[in-house]
mmCIF file of C-alpha atoms in Angstrom:
data_model
loop_
_atom_site.group_PDB
_atom_site.id
_atom_site.type_symbol
_atom_site.label_atom_id
_atom_site.label_comp_id
_atom_site.label_asym_id
_atom_site.label_seq_id
_atom_site.Cartn_x
_atom_site.Cartn_y
_atom_site.Cartn_z
ATOM 1 C CA MET H 111 -31.041 10.721 -38.986
ATOM 2 C CA TYR H 112 -27.569 10.576 -39.282
ATOM 3 C CA ALA H 113 -28.151 12.579 -36.120
ATOM 4 C CA GLN H 114 -30.028 10.892 -33.286
ATOM 5 C CA LEU H 115 -30.752 11.948 -29.737
ATOM 6 C CA ILE H 116 -29.146 15.342 -30.211
ATOM 7 C CA LYS H 117 -29.409 17.071 -26.892
ATOM 8 C CA THR H 118 -30.530 20.635 -27.429
ATOM 9 C CA ALA H 119 -28.248 22.897 -25.450
ATOM 10 C CA ARG H 120 -31.269 24.320 -23.658
ATOM 11 C CA SER H 121 -34.016 22.534 -21.830
ATOM 12 C CA GLY H 122 -37.608 23.296 -22.757
ATOM 13 C CA ILE H 123 -38.579 26.002 -25.165
ATOM 14 C CA THR H 124 -38.057 29.711 -24.624
ATOM 15 C CA SER H 125 -41.203 31.790 -24.886
ATOM 16 C CA ARG H 126 -41.232 35.090 -26.744
ATOM 17 C CA GLU H 127 -41.613 37.050 -23.517
ATOM 18 C CA ASP H 128 -38.474 35.467 -22.092
ATOM 19 C CA MET H 129 -36.381 36.328 -25.143
ATOM 20 C CA SER H 130 -33.989 39.250 -25.314
ATOM 21 C CA GLU H 131 -34.583 41.836 -28.047
ATOM 22 C CA GLN H 132 -31.730 40.291 -30.019
ATOM 23 C CA GLU H 133 -33.140 36.796 -29.678
ATOM 24 C CA ARG H 134 -36.578 37.948 -30.751
ATOM 25 C CA GLU H 135 -35.091 39.411 -33.947
ATOM 26 C CA PHE H 136 -33.237 36.148 -34.489
ATOM 27 C CA GLN H 137 -36.428 34.114 -34.041
ATOM 28 C CA ASP H 138 -38.274 36.418 -36.458
ATOM 29 C CA LYS H 139 -35.674 35.711 -39.117
ATOM 30 C CA ILE H 140 -36.116 31.986 -38.612
ATOM 31 C CA ASP H 141 -39.910 32.247 -38.662
ATOM 32 C CA ASN H 142 -39.646 34.139 -41.961
ATOM 33 C CA ASP H 143 -37.322 31.486 -43.428
ATOM 34 C CA ILE H 144 -34.384 33.875 -43.632
ATOM 35 C CA LYS H 145 -31.212 31.801 -43.342
ATOM 36 C CA ILE H 146 -28.808 32.371 -40.487
ATOM 37 C CA GLU H 147 -25.255 32.894 -41.756
ATOM 38 C CA PRO H 148 -21.959 32.280 -39.951
ATOM 39 C CA ARG H 149 -21.266 35.825 -38.839
ATOM 40 C CA ASP H 150 -24.848 36.686 -37.877
ATOM 41 C CA TRP H 151 -25.704 36.956 -34.194
ATOM 42 C CA MET H 152 -27.141 33.708 -32.803
ATOM 43 C CA PRO H 153 -27.936 32.407 -29.306
ATOM 44 C CA ASP H 154 -25.066 30.373 -27.832
ATOM 45 C CA ASP H 155 -27.394 27.394 -27.411
ATOM 46 C CA TYR H 156 -28.348 27.490 -31.100
ATOM 47 C CA ARG H 157 -24.674 27.426 -32.016
ATOM 48 C CA ALA H 158 -23.881 24.603 -29.570
ATOM 49 C CA THR H 159 -26.845 22.483 -30.697
ATOM 50 C CA LEU H 160 -25.933 22.939 -34.350
ATOM 51 C CA ILE H 161 -22.323 21.939 -33.750
ATOM 52 C CA ARG H 162 -23.536 18.776 -32.029
ATOM 53 C CA GLN H 163 -25.962 17.902 -34.794
ATOM 54 C CA MET H 164 -23.698 18.731 -37.743
ATOM 55 C CA GLY H 165 -20.746 17.075 -36.022
ATOM 56 C CA GLN H 166 -22.678 13.867 -35.449
ATOM 57 C CA HIS H 167 -23.974 14.013 -38.991
ATOM 58 C CA ALA H 168 -20.400 14.409 -40.344
ATOM 59 C CA HIS H 169 -19.071 11.588 -38.168
ATOM 60 C CA SER H 170 -21.851 9.328 -39.471
ATOM 61 C CA GLU H 171 -20.863 9.961 -43.072
ATOM 62 C CA VAL H 172 -17.258 9.092 -42.326
ATOM 63 C CA VAL H 173 -17.903 6.053 -40.107
ATOM 64 C CA GLY H 174 -20.520 4.958 -42.638
ATOM 65 C CA GLN H 175 -17.688 4.242 -45.068
ATOM 66 C CA LEU H 176 -16.534 1.310 -42.933
ATOM 67 C CA PRO H 177 -19.369 -1.219 -43.350
ATOM 68 C CA GLU H 178 -19.376 -0.635 -47.115
ATOM 69 C CA GLY H 179 -15.623 -0.412 -47.540
ATOM 70 C CA ASN H 180 -15.658 -3.907 -46.094
ATOM 71 C CA TRP H 181 -17.064 -5.207 -49.397
ATOM 72 C CA ILE H 182 -15.144 -3.198 -52.013
ATOM 73 C CA THR H 183 -12.557 -5.934 -52.583
ATOM 74 C CA ARG H 184 -15.254 -8.609 -52.714
ATOM 75 C CA ALA H 185 -17.815 -6.965 -55.001
ATOM 76 C CA PRO H 186 -19.276 -9.542 -57.406
ATOM 77 C CA THR H 187 -18.336 -7.694 -60.619
ATOM 78 C CA LEU H 188 -15.902 -4.987 -61.658
ATOM 79 C CA GLU H 189 -18.828 -2.673 -62.372
ATOM 80 C CA ARG H 190 -20.321 -3.146 -58.890
ATOM 81 C CA LYS H 191 -16.880 -2.547 -57.446
ATOM 82 C CA ALA H 192 -16.460 0.747 -59.323
ATOM 83 C CA ILE H 193 -19.958 1.827 -58.219
ATOM 84 C CA LEU H 194 -19.292 0.960 -54.592
ATOM 85 C CA LEU H 195 -15.959 2.787 -54.670
ATOM 86 C CA ALA H 196 -17.695 5.877 -56.046
ATOM 87 C CA LYS H 197 -20.350 5.674 -53.350
ATOM 88 C CA VAL H 198 -17.861 5.297 -50.525
ATOM 89 C CA GLN H 199 -15.860 8.208 -51.943
ATOM 90 C CA ASP H 200 -19.062 10.280 -51.917
ATOM 91 C CA GLU H 201 -19.483 9.532 -48.211
ATOM 92 C CA ALA H 202 -16.029 10.952 -47.524
ATOM 93 C CA GLY H 203 -17.087 14.055 -49.457
ATOM 94 C CA HIS H 204 -20.331 14.317 -47.495
ATOM 95 C CA GLY H 205 -18.391 14.136 -44.248
ATOM 96 C CA LEU H 206 -16.183 16.931 -45.501
ATOM 97 C CA TYR H 207 -19.083 19.211 -46.523
ATOM 98 C CA LEU H 208 -20.559 18.789 -43.063
ATOM 99 C CA TYR H 209 -17.315 19.321 -41.163
ATOM 100 C CA SER H 210 -16.797 22.472 -43.251
ATOM 101 C CA ALA H 211 -20.291 23.676 -42.375
ATOM 102 C CA ALA H 212 -19.653 22.995 -38.681
ATOM 103 C CA GLU H 213 -16.348 24.847 -38.885
ATOM 104 C CA THR H 214 -18.138 28.045 -39.881
ATOM 105 C CA LEU H 215 -19.419 28.071 -36.285
ATOM 106 C CA GLY H 216 -15.914 28.236 -34.881
ATOM 107 C CA GLU H 217 -15.296 24.573 -34.077
ATOM 108 C CA THR H 218 -12.332 23.048 -35.932
ATOM 109 C CA ARG H 219 -12.570 19.744 -37.735
ATOM 110 C CA ASP H 220 -9.676 18.337 -35.728
ATOM 111 C CA GLU H 221 -11.523 19.185 -32.525
ATOM 112 C CA LEU H 222 -14.693 17.430 -33.711
ATOM 113 C CA VAL H 223 -12.663 14.375 -34.692
ATOM 114 C CA ARG H 224 -10.967 14.388 -31.303
ATOM 115 C CA LEU H 225 -14.350 14.432 -29.534
ATOM 116 C CA LEU H 226 -15.492 11.461 -31.632
ATOM 117 C CA HIS H 227 -12.344 9.500 -30.890
ATOM 118 C CA GLU H 228 -12.673 10.183 -27.178
ATOM 119 C CA GLY H 229 -16.222 8.838 -27.290
ATOM 120 C CA ARG H 230 -17.685 12.239 -26.439
ATOM 121 C CA MET H 231 -19.516 12.568 -29.758
ATOM 122 C CA LYS H 232 -21.530 9.914 -31.535
ATOM 123 C CA TYR H 233 -22.389 8.743 -35.022
ATOM 124 C CA SER H 234 -25.590 7.079 -36.203
ATOM 125 C CA SER H 235 -26.438 3.785 -34.499
ATOM 126 C CA ILE H 236 -26.976 2.107 -37.865
ATOM 127 C CA PHE H 237 -23.255 1.847 -38.567
ATOM 128 C CA ASN H 238 -22.757 -0.364 -35.542
ATOM 129 C CA TYR H 239 -24.434 -3.208 -37.418
ATOM 130 C CA PRO H 240 -22.290 -5.489 -39.567
ATOM 131 C CA THR H 241 -22.488 -6.042 -43.332
ATOM 132 C CA LEU H 242 -22.310 -9.821 -43.484
ATOM 133 C CA ASN H 243 -22.630 -10.449 -47.213
ATOM 134 C CA TRP H 244 -23.143 -8.756 -50.576
ATOM 135 C CA ALA H 245 -26.911 -8.529 -50.166
ATOM 136 C CA ASP H 246 -26.311 -6.319 -47.133
ATOM 137 C CA ILE H 247 -24.502 -3.821 -49.358
ATOM 138 C CA GLY H 248 -27.565 -3.573 -51.591
ATOM 139 C CA ALA H 249 -29.830 -3.272 -48.567
ATOM 140 C CA VAL H 250 -27.660 -0.580 -46.970
ATOM 141 C CA GLY H 251 -27.744 1.581 -50.086
ATOM 142 C CA TRP H 252 -31.469 1.106 -50.484
ATOM 143 C CA LEU H 253 -32.650 1.327 -46.865
ATOM 144 C CA VAL H 254 -29.968 3.271 -45.000
ATOM 145 C CA ASP H 255 -29.350 5.848 -47.692
ATOM 146 C CA GLY H 256 -33.077 5.833 -48.433
ATOM 147 C CA ALA H 257 -33.781 6.715 -44.808
ATOM 148 C CA ALA H 258 -31.019 9.308 -44.886
ATOM 149 C CA ILE H 259 -32.586 10.968 -47.918
ATOM 150 C CA VAL H 260 -35.960 11.286 -46.182
ATOM 151 C CA ASN H 261 -34.270 13.147 -43.366
ATOM 152 C CA GLN H 262 -31.897 15.161 -45.469
ATOM 153 C CA VAL H 263 -34.517 16.361 -47.929
ATOM 154 C CA ALA H 264 -36.319 17.892 -44.947
ATOM 155 C CA LEU H 265 -33.058 19.372 -43.674
ATOM 156 C CA GLN H 266 -32.511 21.281 -46.908
ATOM 157 C CA ARG H 267 -34.873 23.780 -45.284
ATOM 158 C CA THR H 268 -32.911 23.977 -42.050
ATOM 159 C CA SER H 269 -32.307 27.499 -40.756
ATOM 160 C CA TYR H 270 -28.502 27.553 -40.813
ATOM 161 C CA GLY H 271 -27.295 28.550 -44.292
ATOM 162 C CA PRO H 272 -24.107 26.456 -44.545
ATOM 163 C CA TYR H 273 -25.931 23.351 -43.203
ATOM 164 C CA SER H 274 -28.805 23.844 -45.624
ATOM 165 C CA ARG H 275 -26.430 24.244 -48.584
ATOM 166 C CA ALA H 276 -24.496 21.119 -47.586
ATOM 167 C CA MET H 277 -27.805 19.205 -47.452
ATOM 168 C CA ILE H 278 -28.826 20.371 -50.920
ATOM 169 C CA ARG H 279 -25.539 19.168 -52.348
ATOM 170 C CA ILE H 280 -25.657 15.880 -50.434
ATOM 171 C CA CYS H 281 -29.229 15.097 -51.505
ATOM 172 C CA LYS H 282 -28.269 15.373 -55.166
ATOM 173 C CA GLU H 283 -25.597 12.732 -54.691
ATOM 174 C CA GLU H 284 -27.514 10.576 -52.250
ATOM 175 C CA SER H 285 -30.173 9.500 -54.704
ATOM 176 C CA PHE H 286 -27.446 7.721 -56.692
ATOM 177 C CA HIS H 287 -26.670 5.821 -53.478
ATOM 178 C CA ALA H 288 -30.215 4.638 -52.899
ATOM 179 C CA ARG H 289 -30.760 3.701 -56.521
ATOM 180 C CA GLN H 290 -27.543 1.697 -56.865
ATOM 181 C CA GLY H 291 -28.535 -0.175 -53.678
ATOM 182 C CA TYR H 292 -32.020 -0.949 -54.930
ATOM 183 C CA HIS H 293 -30.572 -2.010 -58.279
ATOM 184 C CA ALA H 294 -28.265 -4.482 -56.523
ATOM 185 C CA MET H 295 -31.275 -5.759 -54.531
ATOM 186 C CA MET H 296 -33.261 -6.244 -57.738
ATOM 187 C CA LYS H 297 -30.501 -8.410 -59.146
ATOM 188 C CA MET H 298 -30.557 -10.553 -56.015
ATOM 189 C CA ALA H 299 -34.330 -10.688 -55.575
ATOM 190 C CA PHE H 300 -34.901 -11.632 -59.222
ATOM 191 C CA GLY H 301 -31.935 -14.027 -59.263
ATOM 192 C CA SER H 302 -31.617 -17.640 -58.110
ATOM 193 C CA PRO H 303 -33.602 -18.877 -55.078
ATOM 194 C CA ALA H 304 -30.393 -18.686 -53.027
ATOM 195 C CA GLN H 305 -29.865 -15.055 -54.045
ATOM 196 C CA LYS H 306 -33.477 -14.200 -53.269
ATOM 197 C CA LYS H 307 -33.076 -15.781 -49.850
ATOM 198 C CA MET H 308 -30.018 -13.603 -49.182
ATOM 199 C CA ALA H 309 -31.934 -10.485 -50.229
ATOM 200 C CA GLN H 310 -34.784 -11.404 -47.858
ATOM 201 C CA ASP H 311 -32.359 -12.065 -45.023
ATOM 202 C CA ALA H 312 -30.619 -8.701 -45.526
ATOM 203 C CA LEU H 313 -33.967 -6.895 -45.554
ATOM 204 C CA ASN H 314 -35.093 -8.694 -42.398
ATOM 205 C CA ARG H 315 -31.933 -7.860 -40.479
ATOM 206 C CA LEU H 316 -31.584 -4.217 -41.587
ATOM 207 C CA TRP H 317 -35.227 -3.131 -41.474
ATOM 208 C CA PHE H 318 -35.496 -2.329 -37.783
ATOM 209 C CA PRO H 319 -32.017 -0.801 -37.459
ATOM 210 C CA ALA H 320 -32.989 1.474 -40.388
ATOM 211 C CA MET H 321 -36.198 2.451 -38.552
ATOM 212 C CA MET H 322 -34.127 3.360 -35.504
ATOM 213 C CA MET H 323 -32.168 5.870 -37.561
ATOM 214 C CA PHE H 324 -34.974 8.380 -37.074
ATOM 215 C CA GLY H 325 -34.516 8.328 -33.314
ATOM 216 C CA PRO H 326 -37.045 7.711 -30.541
ATOM 217 C CA HIS H 327 -40.766 8.539 -30.649
ATOM 218 C CA ASP H 328 -41.636 12.217 -30.582
ATOM 219 C CA SER H 329 -43.187 11.648 -27.156
ATOM 220 C CA ASP H 330 -39.782 10.435 -25.881
ATOM 221 C CA SER H 331 -37.755 12.962 -27.803
ATOM 222 C CA THR H 332 -37.536 15.597 -25.116
ATOM 223 C CA HIS H 333 -35.063 17.845 -26.877
ATOM 224 C CA SER H 334 -36.899 18.287 -30.127
ATOM 225 C CA GLU H 335 -39.136 21.223 -29.303
ATOM 226 C CA GLN H 336 -36.530 24.003 -29.179
ATOM 227 C CA SER H 337 -34.643 22.497 -32.129
ATOM 228 C CA MET H 338 -37.861 22.552 -34.151
ATOM 229 C CA ALA H 339 -38.559 26.174 -33.145
ATOM 230 C CA TRP H 340 -35.065 27.062 -34.323
ATOM 231 C CA LYS H 341 -35.579 24.965 -37.462
ATOM 232 C CA ILE H 342 -32.414 23.029 -36.741
ATOM 233 C CA LYS H 343 -34.795 20.103 -37.058
ATOM 234 C CA VAL H 344 -37.512 20.539 -39.621
ATOM 235 C CA LYS H 345 -39.707 17.439 -39.268
ATOM 236 C CA SER H 346 -40.260 15.245 -36.224
ATOM 237 C CA ASN H 347 -38.797 11.757 -35.827
ATOM 238 C CA ASP H 348 -42.181 10.028 -36.147
ATOM 239 C CA GLU H 349 -43.183 12.054 -39.200
ATOM 240 C CA LEU H 350 -39.961 11.142 -41.000
ATOM 241 C CA ARG H 351 -40.187 7.472 -40.006
ATOM 242 C CA GLN H 352 -43.744 7.249 -41.327
ATOM 243 C CA GLN H 353 -42.680 8.846 -44.587
ATOM 244 C CA PHE H 354 -39.867 6.319 -44.932
ATOM 245 C CA VAL H 355 -42.179 3.354 -44.269
ATOM 246 C CA ASP H 356 -44.803 4.625 -46.711
ATOM 247 C CA GLN H 357 -42.315 5.048 -49.523
ATOM 248 C CA THR H 358 -40.420 1.800 -48.892
ATOM 249 C CA ILE H 359 -43.252 -0.778 -48.658
ATOM 250 C CA PRO H 360 -44.157 -0.590 -52.369
ATOM 251 C CA GLN H 361 -40.455 -0.992 -53.150
ATOM 252 C CA ILE H 362 -40.348 -4.179 -51.055
ATOM 253 C CA GLU H 363 -43.456 -5.455 -52.818
ATOM 254 C CA TYR H 364 -41.934 -4.817 -56.230
ATOM 255 C CA LEU H 365 -38.950 -6.970 -55.261
ATOM 256 C CA GLY H 366 -41.379 -9.776 -54.377
ATOM 257 C CA LEU H 367 -39.905 -10.049 -50.900
ATOM 258 C CA ASP H 368 -41.879 -10.710 -47.722
ATOM 259 C CA LEU H 369 -42.491 -7.708 -45.497
ATOM 260 C CA PRO H 370 -39.910 -7.683 -42.685
ATOM 261 C CA ASP H 371 -42.490 -6.849 -40.016
ATOM 262 C CA GLU H 372 -45.811 -8.616 -39.407
ATOM 263 C CA GLY H 373 -47.242 -5.389 -38.064
ATOM 264 C CA ILE H 374 -47.123 -3.673 -41.441
ATOM 265 C CA LYS H 375 -50.669 -3.014 -42.606
ATOM 266 C CA TRP H 376 -52.289 -0.310 -44.723
ATOM 267 C CA ASN H 377 -54.414 1.913 -42.554
ATOM 268 C CA GLU H 378 -57.213 3.281 -44.726
ATOM 269 C CA GLU H 379 -58.309 5.794 -42.134
ATOM 270 C CA ARG H 380 -54.886 7.369 -41.604
ATOM 271 C CA GLY H 381 -53.828 6.987 -45.226
ATOM 272 C CA HIS H 382 -50.544 5.529 -44.009
ATOM 273 C CA TYR H 383 -49.045 2.140 -43.229
ATOM 274 C CA ASP H 384 -49.120 0.922 -39.635
ATOM 275 C CA PHE H 385 -45.954 -0.795 -38.468
ATOM 276 C CA SER H 386 -44.321 -2.218 -35.373
ATOM 277 C CA ASP H 387 -41.888 -0.404 -33.149
ATOM 278 C CA PRO H 388 -38.257 -1.344 -33.331
ATOM 279 C CA ASP H 389 -36.804 -2.675 -30.086
ATOM 280 C CA TRP H 390 -36.019 0.582 -28.292
ATOM 281 C CA ASP H 391 -34.002 -1.199 -25.601
ATOM 282 C CA GLU H 392 -31.723 -2.506 -28.321
ATOM 283 C CA PHE H 393 -31.487 1.009 -29.754
ATOM 284 C CA MET H 394 -30.423 2.481 -26.411
ATOM 285 C CA ASP H 395 -27.973 -0.335 -25.920
ATOM 286 C CA VAL H 396 -26.323 0.296 -29.302
ATOM 287 C CA ILE H 397 -26.188 4.035 -28.557
ATOM 288 C CA ARG H 398 -24.499 3.235 -25.245
ATOM 289 C CA GLY H 399 -21.750 1.401 -27.107
ATOM 290 C CA ASN H 400 -22.911 -2.207 -26.960
ATOM 291 C CA GLY H 401 -23.905 -2.814 -30.581
ATOM 292 C CA PRO H 402 -22.266 -5.594 -32.594
ATOM 293 C CA CYS H 403 -19.593 -3.320 -34.120
ATOM 294 C CA ASN H 404 -19.197 -0.248 -31.879
ATOM 295 C CA VAL H 405 -15.719 -1.162 -30.689
ATOM 296 C CA ASP H 406 -14.412 -2.102 -34.145
ATOM 297 C CA ARG H 407 -15.779 1.032 -35.779
ATOM 298 C CA LEU H 408 -14.176 3.413 -33.322
ATOM 299 C CA ASN H 409 -10.900 1.477 -33.284
ATOM 300 C CA ASP H 410 -10.773 1.640 -37.083
ATOM 301 C CA ARG H 411 -11.369 5.397 -37.090
ATOM 302 C CA VAL H 412 -8.760 6.067 -34.408
ATOM 303 C CA ALA H 413 -6.233 3.834 -36.192
ATOM 304 C CA ALA H 414 -6.850 5.614 -39.504
ATOM 305 C CA TRP H 415 -6.283 8.967 -37.804
ATOM 306 C CA ASP H 416 -3.172 7.862 -35.914
ATOM 307 C CA ASN H 417 -1.641 6.053 -38.873
ATOM 308 C CA GLY H 418 -2.186 9.112 -41.055
ATOM 309 C CA GLN H 419 -0.483 11.477 -38.622
ATOM 310 C CA TRP H 420 2.925 11.263 -40.324
ATOM 311 C CA VAL H 421 1.380 12.078 -43.689
ATOM 312 C CA ARG H 422 -0.420 15.157 -42.339
ATOM 313 C CA ASP H 423 2.722 16.303 -40.517
ATOM 314 C CA GLY H 424 4.988 15.590 -43.483
ATOM 315 C CA LEU H 425 2.866 17.532 -45.960
ATOM 316 C CA MET H 426 2.588 20.449 -43.552
ATOM 317 C CA ALA H 427 6.364 20.500 -42.997
ATOM 318 C CA HIS H 428 6.891 20.444 -46.762
ATOM 319 C CA ALA H 429 4.437 23.310 -47.267
ATOM 320 C CA ARG H 430 6.193 25.386 -44.582
ATOM 321 C CA LYS H 431 9.609 24.729 -46.110
ATOM 322 C CA LYS H 432 8.404 25.734 -49.556
ATOM 323 C CA ALA H 433 6.748 28.894 -48.200
ATOM 324 C CA ALA H 434 9.938 29.837 -46.337
ATOM 325 C CA ALA H 435 12.081 29.267 -49.434
ATOM 326 C CA LYS H 436 9.739 31.484 -51.441
ATOM 327 C CA VAL H 437 10.001 34.292 -48.878
ATOM 328 C CA ALA H 438 13.828 33.934 -48.869
ATOM 329 C CA ALA H 439 13.918 34.147 -52.680
ATOM 330 C CA GLU H 440 11.899 37.356 -52.703
ATOM 331 C CA MET A 225 3.747 23.446 -33.587
ATOM 332 C CA LYS A 226 0.093 22.980 -34.434
ATOM 333 C CA ASN A 227 -0.264 20.836 -37.517
ATOM 334 C CA GLU A 228 -3.873 21.329 -38.494
ATOM 335 C CA TRP A 229 -3.967 22.064 -42.215
ATOM 336 C CA PRO A 230 -5.232 25.552 -43.059
ATOM 337 C CA LEU A 231 -8.698 26.116 -44.509
ATOM 338 C CA TRP A 232 -9.120 26.976 -48.196
ATOM 339 C CA GLU A 233 -12.192 28.369 -49.911
ATOM 340 C CA ILE A 234 -12.955 26.721 -53.238
ATOM 341 C CA PHE A 235 -14.359 28.387 -56.350
ATOM 342 C CA ILE A 236 -15.411 26.418 -59.419
ATOM 343 C CA ARG A 237 -16.324 27.553 -62.927
ATOM 344 C CA GLY A 238 -18.703 25.176 -64.656
ATOM 345 C CA GLN A 239 -18.812 24.254 -68.305
ATOM 346 C CA HIS A 240 -21.367 26.934 -69.124
ATOM 347 C CA GLY A 241 -20.870 29.092 -66.046
ATOM 348 C CA MET A 242 -20.084 32.742 -66.524
ATOM 349 C CA SER A 243 -17.732 33.021 -63.556
ATOM 350 C CA HIS A 244 -16.217 31.033 -60.716
ATOM 351 C CA ARG A 245 -18.665 30.315 -57.913
ATOM 352 C CA HIS A 246 -17.942 29.542 -54.283
ATOM 353 C CA VAL A 247 -18.761 25.881 -53.651
ATOM 354 C CA GLY A 248 -17.340 25.225 -50.192
ATOM 355 C CA SER A 249 -14.101 24.783 -48.354
ATOM 356 C CA LEU A 250 -11.550 22.157 -47.406
ATOM 357 C CA HIS A 251 -8.294 21.716 -45.528
ATOM 358 C CA ALA A 252 -4.974 21.330 -47.314
ATOM 359 C CA PRO A 253 -1.319 21.989 -46.483
ATOM 360 C CA ASP A 254 -0.749 24.199 -49.536
ATOM 361 C CA ALA A 255 -2.385 25.554 -52.690
ATOM 362 C CA GLU A 256 -1.298 22.643 -54.858
ATOM 363 C CA MET A 257 -2.899 20.083 -52.544
ATOM 364 C CA ALA A 258 -5.960 22.301 -52.111
ATOM 365 C CA ILE A 259 -6.509 22.167 -55.880
ATOM 366 C CA LYS A 260 -6.003 18.402 -55.973
ATOM 367 C CA ASN A 261 -8.424 17.890 -53.084
ATOM 368 C CA ALA A 262 -10.943 20.300 -54.597
ATOM 369 C CA ARG A 263 -10.905 18.275 -57.780
ATOM 370 C CA ASP A 264 -11.755 15.135 -55.803
ATOM 371 C CA VAL A 265 -14.324 16.710 -53.516
ATOM 372 C CA TYR A 266 -16.119 19.224 -55.712
ATOM 373 C CA THR A 267 -15.875 18.027 -59.326
ATOM 374 C CA ARG A 268 -16.762 14.336 -59.167
ATOM 375 C CA ARG A 269 -19.756 14.841 -61.451
ATOM 376 C CA ASN A 270 -18.578 17.219 -64.154
ATOM 377 C CA GLU A 271 -19.271 20.268 -62.017
ATOM 378 C CA GLY A 272 -16.352 22.242 -63.329
ATOM 379 C CA VAL A 273 -13.622 23.014 -65.818
ATOM 380 C CA SER A 274 -11.624 25.441 -63.685
ATOM 381 C CA ILE A 275 -10.771 25.695 -59.980
ATOM 382 C CA TRP A 276 -9.649 28.647 -57.859
ATOM 383 C CA VAL A 277 -8.472 28.154 -54.285
ATOM 384 C CA VAL A 278 -7.915 30.926 -51.732
ATOM 385 C CA GLU A 279 -6.751 30.452 -48.191
ATOM 386 C CA ALA A 280 -9.742 31.426 -46.043
ATOM 387 C CA ARG A 281 -7.771 33.889 -43.893
ATOM 388 C CA HIS A 282 -7.113 36.046 -46.967
ATOM 389 C CA ILE A 283 -10.791 36.721 -47.620
ATOM 390 C CA ALA A 284 -12.164 40.039 -46.414
ATOM 391 C CA ALA A 285 -15.927 40.329 -46.158
ATOM 392 C CA THR A 286 -18.669 42.765 -45.232
ATOM 393 C CA ALA A 287 -20.003 42.448 -41.702
ATOM 394 C CA PRO A 288 -23.653 41.455 -41.195
ATOM 395 C CA GLY A 289 -24.179 44.690 -39.221
ATOM 396 C CA GLU A 290 -23.244 46.798 -42.246
ATOM 397 C CA LYS A 291 -26.016 45.322 -44.344
ATOM 398 C CA GLY A 292 -28.340 48.293 -43.910
ATOM 399 C CA PRO A 293 -25.988 51.192 -44.728
ATOM 400 C CA LEU A 294 -24.341 49.255 -47.566
ATOM 401 C CA PHE A 295 -27.257 47.756 -49.415
ATOM 402 C CA GLU A 296 -30.415 49.671 -48.513
ATOM 403 C CA PRO A 297 -29.555 52.785 -50.570
ATOM 404 C CA SER A 298 -30.051 50.849 -53.797
ATOM 405 C CA GLU A 299 -33.574 49.820 -52.787
ATOM 406 C CA SER A 300 -34.929 53.329 -53.380
ATOM 407 C CA LYS A 301 -33.378 53.704 -56.818
ATOM 408 C CA VAL A 302 -35.838 51.799 -58.970
ATOM 409 C CA TYR A 303 -35.000 54.017 -61.957
ATOM 410 C CA ARG A 304 -31.770 52.036 -62.295
ATOM 411 C CA HIS A 305 -33.808 49.167 -63.710
ATOM 412 C CA PRO A 306 -34.888 49.260 -67.365
ATOM 413 C CA THR A 307 -38.455 48.235 -66.469
ATOM 414 C CA PHE A 308 -38.901 51.590 -64.691
ATOM 415 C CA PHE A 309 -39.405 53.280 -68.043
ATOM 416 C CA ASP A 310 -42.585 52.726 -70.039
ATOM 417 C CA ILE A 311 -41.757 52.817 -73.727
ATOM 418 C CA PRO A 312 -44.751 52.735 -76.118
ATOM 419 C CA ASP A 313 -45.189 49.534 -78.129
ATOM 420 C CA GLU A 314 -44.995 51.527 -81.376
ATOM 421 C CA VAL A 315 -41.341 52.258 -80.687
ATOM 422 C CA GLY A 316 -40.583 48.564 -80.930
ATOM 423 C CA HIS A 317 -38.020 46.544 -79.021
ATOM 424 C CA MET A 318 -35.543 48.597 -77.019
#
């Protein structure tokens, strides 16, 4: 979710007959819900796919700080400011848990960051949309983190131990994010007509980008099959999207806001809401780098990294000097 | 010289925890910064009252391949568990 269009490092799905003895044992473990741990044997493609997915997930957490950080200094009250600071700090922590989990597979954090900065790895498309006003901050917490929770709750059951444990920890913290967002939306929606209008506008603009977070339709998601067999992915894109829609509509109704999509209708037969597709051309365009904020987001990340270089180097030099002095003293 | 900060494994003891538990890892230039970072990353919600940090390269661990020879022998020794022994109710709590 925070991971979209992850290319599985293997095309199609490998049948049992085509597996080596080792791979068959590996698949048996996965089928029996036994977690794979860092030093266990695993197919190279499993490792590569996981690094891509966890890396993209980590990058999303970190880049996701930017649209919200944008409003920290302009939060309407001191309390909202403290809450937003705590949330943005959580995102940094989530990025770190995920980088750490990816590192257990032998890829360093610096290398993953380098790939992001060179444009060779991605982050979720959602963060290429701007946060234009305070209502957007409420809507991001509610919808974007809400969508993230749907995905991440499923991923708690993912087959790779360190990834699963990171997800469990993240989910605990993430529900604070969604609730603080919805709380901010309640204030706006139940406030003055002007505030309500802002809340409606934020919902309208962020609804479809939030839907895109789950990635393309299962029928167009060609890489999913092997990832599902490996339980790197646990639920399909369409399943997760439906779950998100079903849980969010009553929340919109409670706020007294208009539904952001005319296609939303309860389908008695399916027991789910019907809804319209987001604009998939727009989605692909944002993924390709042409969203409203792609350039700014990456520039900000690269600048933060480059401007922090002297701090990282300085602290390392200090640590080396201290270690050397300690050896000399002994 | 490569300036990537080394990796540290973080162990936290909670308020009512019996012992320090591994919670994850992070990068830091030295032990002092590792503790400071661990406080920020792993104890934002009252998770702990004590932190241990160990540089990851100093941890020795069993290999996955040794699992059988190391841990299977205990599987056949059920008599090591108190529930193996039936004690008549008349004897009372033991």
